[in-house]
Amino acid sequence: MSQTPPPATPSHAERGFDAYAIQTKWQALWAEHDPFRAGGDDDTRPRKYVLGMFPYPSGDMHMGHAENYAYVDTVARFWRHRGYNVLNPIGWDSFGLPAENAAIQRGSDPREWTYSNIAQQKESLKHFGTSYDWSRVLHTSDPEYYRWNQWLFQRLYERGLAYRKESPVNWCPNDQTVLANEQVVDGHCERCGAEVVKKKLTQWYFKITDYADRLLDDLNQLEGFWPQKVIRMQRNWIGRSIGADIDFEIEGRDGVVTVFSTRPDTLHGATFFVVAPDSDLAAELVAGADADVRLRFQAYLDQVQRQTEIERQSTDRPKTGVFLGRYAVNPINGERLPVWAADYVLADYGHGAVMAVPAHDQRDLDFARAFDLPVKVVVDTTAPVTGAIPVIDVDDEGVPLDPDGALAELDPATTGVALTGDGRLINSGSLNGLSKRNAIARVIEELEAAGRGRAAKSFRLRDWLISRQRFWGTPIPMIHTEDGRIVPVPDDQLPLRLPAAQGLDLAPKGTSPLGGAEEWMATTDPETGAPARRDPDTMDTFVDSSWYFLRFLSPGDDTEAFSSRLADKWAPVDSYIGGVEHAILHLLYARFITKVLYDMGLIDFTEPFATLINQGMVLLGGSKMSKSKGNLVEFAASMEDPGADASRVAIAFAGPVEDDIEWEDVSTTGAQKFLARAWRVAKDVASPTDVVWAEGDTALRRVTHRLLADAPGLVEQTKFNVVIARLMELVNATRKTIDTGAGPADPAVREAAEVTAMILDLFAPHTAEELWEILGYEPFVGLVPWRQADPTLLVEESVTAVVQIDGKVRATLQVPARIDGAELEKLARADERVARALGDREVVRAVVRPPKVVSFSTK
Ligand code: ANZ
């Protein structure tokens, strides 16, 4: 973006206040003096690491991005004023699909698009007045960065945390690529709309499930520091269930099939057995079946493979399935259970098979009713669960009598509603009479004793699929040898650089474009020197962003990924600021990698982000700003008009940080007027710079000092809009003192103007620097320590109120100047002299004019 001055419309130079000239001037001075670099080892101030989620270099920066940069800058500037050595770096998350797609369209190299967008964004950010430490810029697509992704991959591989497996993945037949679950919308590809299918592929995974318990339990540490909503989303995503693994035999088959159940207490109520149709077990079981069963199964499997996991999990669909002609044996009572294949059982949850208990599980009940399978109630949910174990009257067959018919009325086979609540076990041999909880404990004991089961947990969390069949990413540093081994590229050969894009077909075709880079693919086995092939896939870009906050501590270091010594000093990040769209995956992956690095002994903390701030979205016409919808206010354009400071103030003033902002409701004109008013106040200050601060108009001084005292708490609670409202109040009070009070030479006026400049720096740094200079100081106000509030000025001013009864003054009271009417009347009535004067006369009218008069009329 060019900085040629636009025409001087009134918005640029409102009565002498030329916002554009001011921002240009200060940006040049910041560029020259670089005042916002983090202090080095000899800096003795306490440290704060402030980080905004780093941008992707797309070409369409709009006010939604601006909002994030503005808030990050406010927080960074705040801590500098508070006396901290602040680290506030910026970098680019610069690998990924949009660059590759742009390259395909233009027949160019993704590098060109990426780095020219980065250059443009850098310029824009500088014109926004952000106080980054520009000496630490990193780009994840630089080999100097992605080398360390490869290093990280090797470390995970050594620890058994990076592995390859074949599994069904979401596949977009049009884009010819794997999709993450969240890229599948209603069964269609989020990008191109094609119907997504399941396909079996061999891919690299990171074993995040090994950390599932810790990822869940450590969320407790973040309570109160992360938004509650994000913590809840993380918990749900990890989804821990507690229960038991139970081993079933299948007639005519060796070995056992294990199922996971959260309700092992209902084991006696199992009436059939279900396997996922796309599991290996289903294929195995059907192999020996009749031709007719095999045909029906195959047709069913084809149908199932066209669905997404989300469709499969939705409960409001008719149940479908195929009987496989086999029987499982209930390990606790030897009953034969018909084995079905049905799509409501997922291949990759638990063990891909379930014991079906239709009386107590809704999905099983729906299935049983659809296929006419038996329903057996084993928990009497009408029985109280507290108190002693009741004596249950049973009939000759051990079935409990149900004298009032309460249980019979609830029979799931007829009502269609499964009994999922707590109660007392029935029809369950040794478990009879126990409550659900006790029955679970007992049945686990019995299964353990018999060697047929054990306590177990299951997680919704899946391992992290990191392979991508795309060009613009970190090459996976593994080698496939001729004799079928897979070996790491040795550390001293890293980075394994991407080849040039020229001559490669980047178009999606199901295999990575790198496979076509013949020279690049050909390598040698590091152990034997025999010819070998590289791995053609690249890594998910979430790998890049899982540890970048550590790289900012020593971005130019080519000897290690990051410095443990510096991590001890700076990390974890104190304030991490970004959009809620990253509430799940990015944060989860960064938390996982942090724990791995902790286990490697490289860092001494287990959570990467001590506090998290999620800003809301910026909307235009009710929907999120986006290029594809054509509803955006461009970031670069708004730097010129209304200017960086007015945009920033308007955004921060629009509402609480976490709320969405409708750009149509944002008043940049109001913000411009406010800044011009503050500037004119500074111009009017006539007292010398060396006046004694503790003098002058007391009312104005109280406004100034209350703001000094309150602003830090408000900023820490991210109530930026309130701080701006209070600043406006201060500027107005100063103006009033200049025009109608003690005048421009009053020391209190100077004091107020100086405090305005310092606090305004959080939101409108160019204007703040200008005010500071007008007030006679050397730059930079951005480095000025926070002024201490004078405690004596914080005490509420008190005034004398008179209390009249029927026109006669009966008492005077000292009350706070800001008292409200109700409180004043209460104090008046409570006063002893007033009470005495009133006696038992009834008050018919009370006129209250806070803070000075209360007047009672009596009968
Ligand atoms: C028997 C049973 C009886 C169950 C009962 C529940 C209630 P969450 O809470 O989501 O972890 N299940 C196990 N593996 C499954 C799979 N691969 N696909 C679909 N369902 C599966 O759910 C755990 C329960 O979901 C397990 O407990 C199992 O059904 C089922 F009254 O076992 B339950």
mmCIF file of N, CA and C in Angstrom, residues 222-265:
data_model
loop_
_atom_site.group_PDB
_atom_site.id
_atom_site.type_symbol
_atom_site.label_atom_id
_atom_site.label_comp_id
_atom_site.label_asym_id
_atom_site.label_seq_id
_atom_site.Cartn_x
_atom_site.Cartn_y
_atom_site.Cartn_z
ATOM 1 N N LEU A 222 -6.576 -24.050 33.756
ATOM 2 C CA LEU A 222 -6.880 -22.872 32.932
ATOM 3 C C LEU A 222 -8.201 -22.211 33.322
ATOM 4 N N GLU A 223 -8.943 -22.848 34.216
ATOM 5 C CA GLU A 223 -10.218 -22.279 34.675
ATOM 6 C C GLU A 223 -9.977 -20.869 35.179
ATOM 7 N N GLY A 224 -10.775 -19.952 34.715
ATOM 8 C CA GLY A 224 -10.635 -18.570 35.165
ATOM 9 C C GLY A 224 -9.657 -17.773 34.314
ATOM 10 N N PHE A 225 -8.839 -18.454 33.525
ATOM 11 C CA PHE A 225 -7.841 -17.757 32.700
ATOM 12 C C PHE A 225 -8.162 -17.866 31.212
ATOM 13 N N TRP A 226 -8.907 -18.867 30.868
ATOM 14 C CA TRP A 226 -9.379 -19.037 29.488
ATOM 15 C C TRP A 226 -10.891 -18.843 29.504
ATOM 16 N N PRO A 227 -11.468 -18.410 28.378
ATOM 17 C CA PRO A 227 -12.923 -18.296 28.338
ATOM 18 C C PRO A 227 -13.559 -19.663 28.639
ATOM 19 N N GLN A 228 -14.587 -19.628 29.458
ATOM 20 C CA GLN A 228 -15.279 -20.852 29.858
ATOM 21 C C GLN A 228 -15.723 -21.656 28.644
ATOM 22 N N LYS A 229 -16.177 -20.939 27.638
ATOM 23 C CA LYS A 229 -16.687 -21.600 26.444
ATOM 24 C C LYS A 229 -15.590 -22.429 25.753
ATOM 25 N N VAL A 230 -14.385 -21.896 25.719
ATOM 26 C CA VAL A 230 -13.288 -22.606 25.054
ATOM 27 C C VAL A 230 -12.913 -23.851 25.867
ATOM 28 N N ILE A 231 -12.888 -23.710 27.170
ATOM 29 C CA ILE A 231 -12.571 -24.864 28.009
ATOM 30 C C ILE A 231 -13.613 -25.961 27.787
ATOM 31 N N ARG A 232 -14.875 -25.552 27.700
ATOM 32 C CA ARG A 232 -15.942 -26.531 27.486
ATOM 33 C C ARG A 232 -15.777 -27.217 26.124
ATOM 34 N N MET A 233 -15.445 -26.426 25.094
ATOM 35 C CA MET A 233 -15.276 -27.016 23.761
ATOM 36 C C MET A 233 -14.111 -28.005 23.748
ATOM 37 N N GLN A 234 -13.028 -27.660 24.455
ATOM 38 C CA GLN A 234 -11.885 -28.580 24.528
ATOM 39 C C GLN A 234 -12.321 -29.876 25.232
ATOM 40 N N ARG A 235 -13.037 -29.734 26.322
ATOM 41 C CA ARG A 235 -13.472 -30.933 27.067
ATOM 42 C C ARG A 235 -14.330 -31.833 26.194
ATOM 43 N N ASN A 236 -15.286 -31.225 25.480
ATOM 44 C CA ASN A 236 -16.172 -32.036 24.645
ATOM 45 C C ASN A 236 -15.405 -32.714 23.526
ATOM 46 N N TRP A 237 -14.458 -32.000 22.972
ATOM 47 C CA TRP A 237 -13.687 -32.560 21.857
ATOM 48 C C TRP A 237 -12.892 -33.778 22.309
ATOM 49 N N ILE A 238 -12.324 -33.685 23.503
ATOM 50 C CA ILE A 238 -11.541 -34.812 24.019
ATOM 51 C C ILE A 238 -12.500 -35.939 24.435
ATOM 52 N N GLY A 239 -13.611 -35.574 25.029
ATOM 53 C CA GLY A 239 -14.710 -36.510 25.305
ATOM 54 C C GLY A 239 -14.323 -37.804 25.992
ATOM 55 N N ARG A 240 -14.020 -37.715 27.276
ATOM 56 C CA ARG A 240 -13.631 -38.936 27.983
ATOM 57 C C ARG A 240 -14.867 -39.658 28.514
ATOM 58 N N SER A 241 -14.950 -40.973 28.279
ATOM 59 C CA SER A 241 -16.001 -41.786 28.882
ATOM 60 C C SER A 241 -15.349 -42.842 29.745
ATOM 61 N N ILE A 242 -15.980 -43.106 30.874
ATOM 62 C CA ILE A 242 -15.439 -44.082 31.804
ATOM 63 C C ILE A 242 -16.357 -45.292 31.810
ATOM 64 N N GLY A 243 -15.794 -46.466 31.810
ATOM 65 C CA GLY A 243 -16.628 -47.674 31.811
ATOM 66 C C GLY A 243 -15.756 -48.912 31.876
ATOM 67 N N ALA A 244 -16.080 -49.891 31.034
ATOM 68 C CA ALA A 244 -15.328 -51.144 31.071
ATOM 69 C C ALA A 244 -15.125 -51.685 29.664
ATOM 70 N N ASP A 245 -14.047 -52.440 29.503
ATOM 71 C CA ASP A 245 -13.857 -53.257 28.306
ATOM 72 C C ASP A 245 -14.319 -54.668 28.666
ATOM 73 N N ILE A 246 -15.136 -55.247 27.818
ATOM 74 C CA ILE A 246 -15.670 -56.576 28.104
ATOM 75 C C ILE A 246 -15.358 -57.488 26.906
ATOM 76 N N ASP A 247 -14.833 -58.679 27.209
ATOM 77 C CA ASP A 247 -14.426 -59.601 26.142
ATOM 78 C C ASP A 247 -15.545 -60.588 25.816
ATOM 79 N N PHE A 248 -15.931 -60.638 24.577
ATOM 80 C CA PHE A 248 -16.944 -61.583 24.101
ATOM 81 C C PHE A 248 -16.276 -62.576 23.156
ATOM 82 N N GLU A 249 -16.752 -63.835 23.228
ATOM 83 C CA GLU A 249 -16.318 -64.782 22.202
ATOM 84 C C GLU A 249 -17.386 -64.844 21.124
ATOM 85 N N ILE A 250 -16.967 -65.210 19.938
ATOM 86 C CA ILE A 250 -17.945 -65.383 18.871
ATOM 87 C C ILE A 250 -17.886 -66.842 18.437
ATOM 88 N N GLU A 251 -19.040 -67.474 18.393
ATOM 89 C CA GLU A 251 -19.074 -68.910 18.103
ATOM 90 C C GLU A 251 -18.367 -69.200 16.793
ATOM 91 N N GLY A 252 -17.549 -70.205 16.824
ATOM 92 C CA GLY A 252 -16.857 -70.615 15.606
ATOM 93 C C GLY A 252 -15.663 -69.746 15.282
ATOM 94 N N ARG A 253 -15.209 -68.968 16.230
ATOM 95 C CA ARG A 253 -14.072 -68.081 15.969
ATOM 96 C C ARG A 253 -13.143 -68.134 17.176
ATOM 97 N N ASP A 254 -11.839 -68.127 16.924
ATOM 98 C CA ASP A 254 -10.877 -68.117 18.024
ATOM 99 C C ASP A 254 -10.687 -66.693 18.524
ATOM 100 N N GLY A 255 -10.317 -66.594 19.796
ATOM 101 C CA GLY A 255 -9.997 -65.264 20.343
ATOM 102 C C GLY A 255 -11.241 -64.515 20.785
ATOM 103 N N VAL A 256 -11.021 -63.322 21.296
ATOM 104 C CA VAL A 256 -12.155 -62.567 21.825
ATOM 105 C C VAL A 256 -12.335 -61.263 21.046
ATOM 106 N N VAL A 257 -13.544 -60.732 21.149
ATOM 107 C CA VAL A 257 -13.830 -59.402 20.623
ATOM 108 C C VAL A 257 -14.159 -58.537 21.835
ATOM 109 N N THR A 258 -13.430 -57.446 21.966
ATOM 110 C CA THR A 258 -13.642 -56.589 23.119
ATOM 111 C C THR A 258 -14.607 -55.474 22.766
ATOM 112 N N VAL A 259 -15.519 -55.169 23.694
ATOM 113 C CA VAL A 259 -16.374 -53.995 23.492
ATOM 114 C C VAL A 259 -16.162 -53.033 24.647
ATOM 115 N N PHE A 260 -16.327 -51.749 24.343
ATOM 116 C CA PHE A 260 -16.272 -50.764 25.406
ATOM 117 C C PHE A 260 -17.696 -50.383 25.765
ATOM 118 N N SER A 261 -17.977 -50.325 27.075
ATOM 119 C CA SER A 261 -19.310 -49.909 27.510
ATOM 120 C C SER A 261 -19.229 -48.981 28.709
ATOM 121 N N THR A 262 -20.031 -47.922 28.662
ATOM 122 C CA THR A 262 -20.128 -47.057 29.840
ATOM 123 C C THR A 262 -21.120 -47.634 30.843
ATOM 124 N N ARG A 263 -21.845 -48.669 30.416
ATOM 125 C CA ARG A 263 -22.855 -49.268 31.310
ATOM 126 C C ARG A 263 -22.640 -50.773 31.445
ATOM 127 N N PRO A 264 -21.479 -51.183 31.974
ATOM 128 C CA PRO A 264 -21.268 -52.635 32.120
ATOM 129 C C PRO A 264 -22.268 -53.247 33.097
ATOM 130 N N ASP A 265 -22.888 -52.425 33.902
ATOM 131 C CA ASP A 265 -23.904 -52.938 34.835
ATOM 132 C C ASP A 265 -25.068 -53.566 34.086
#
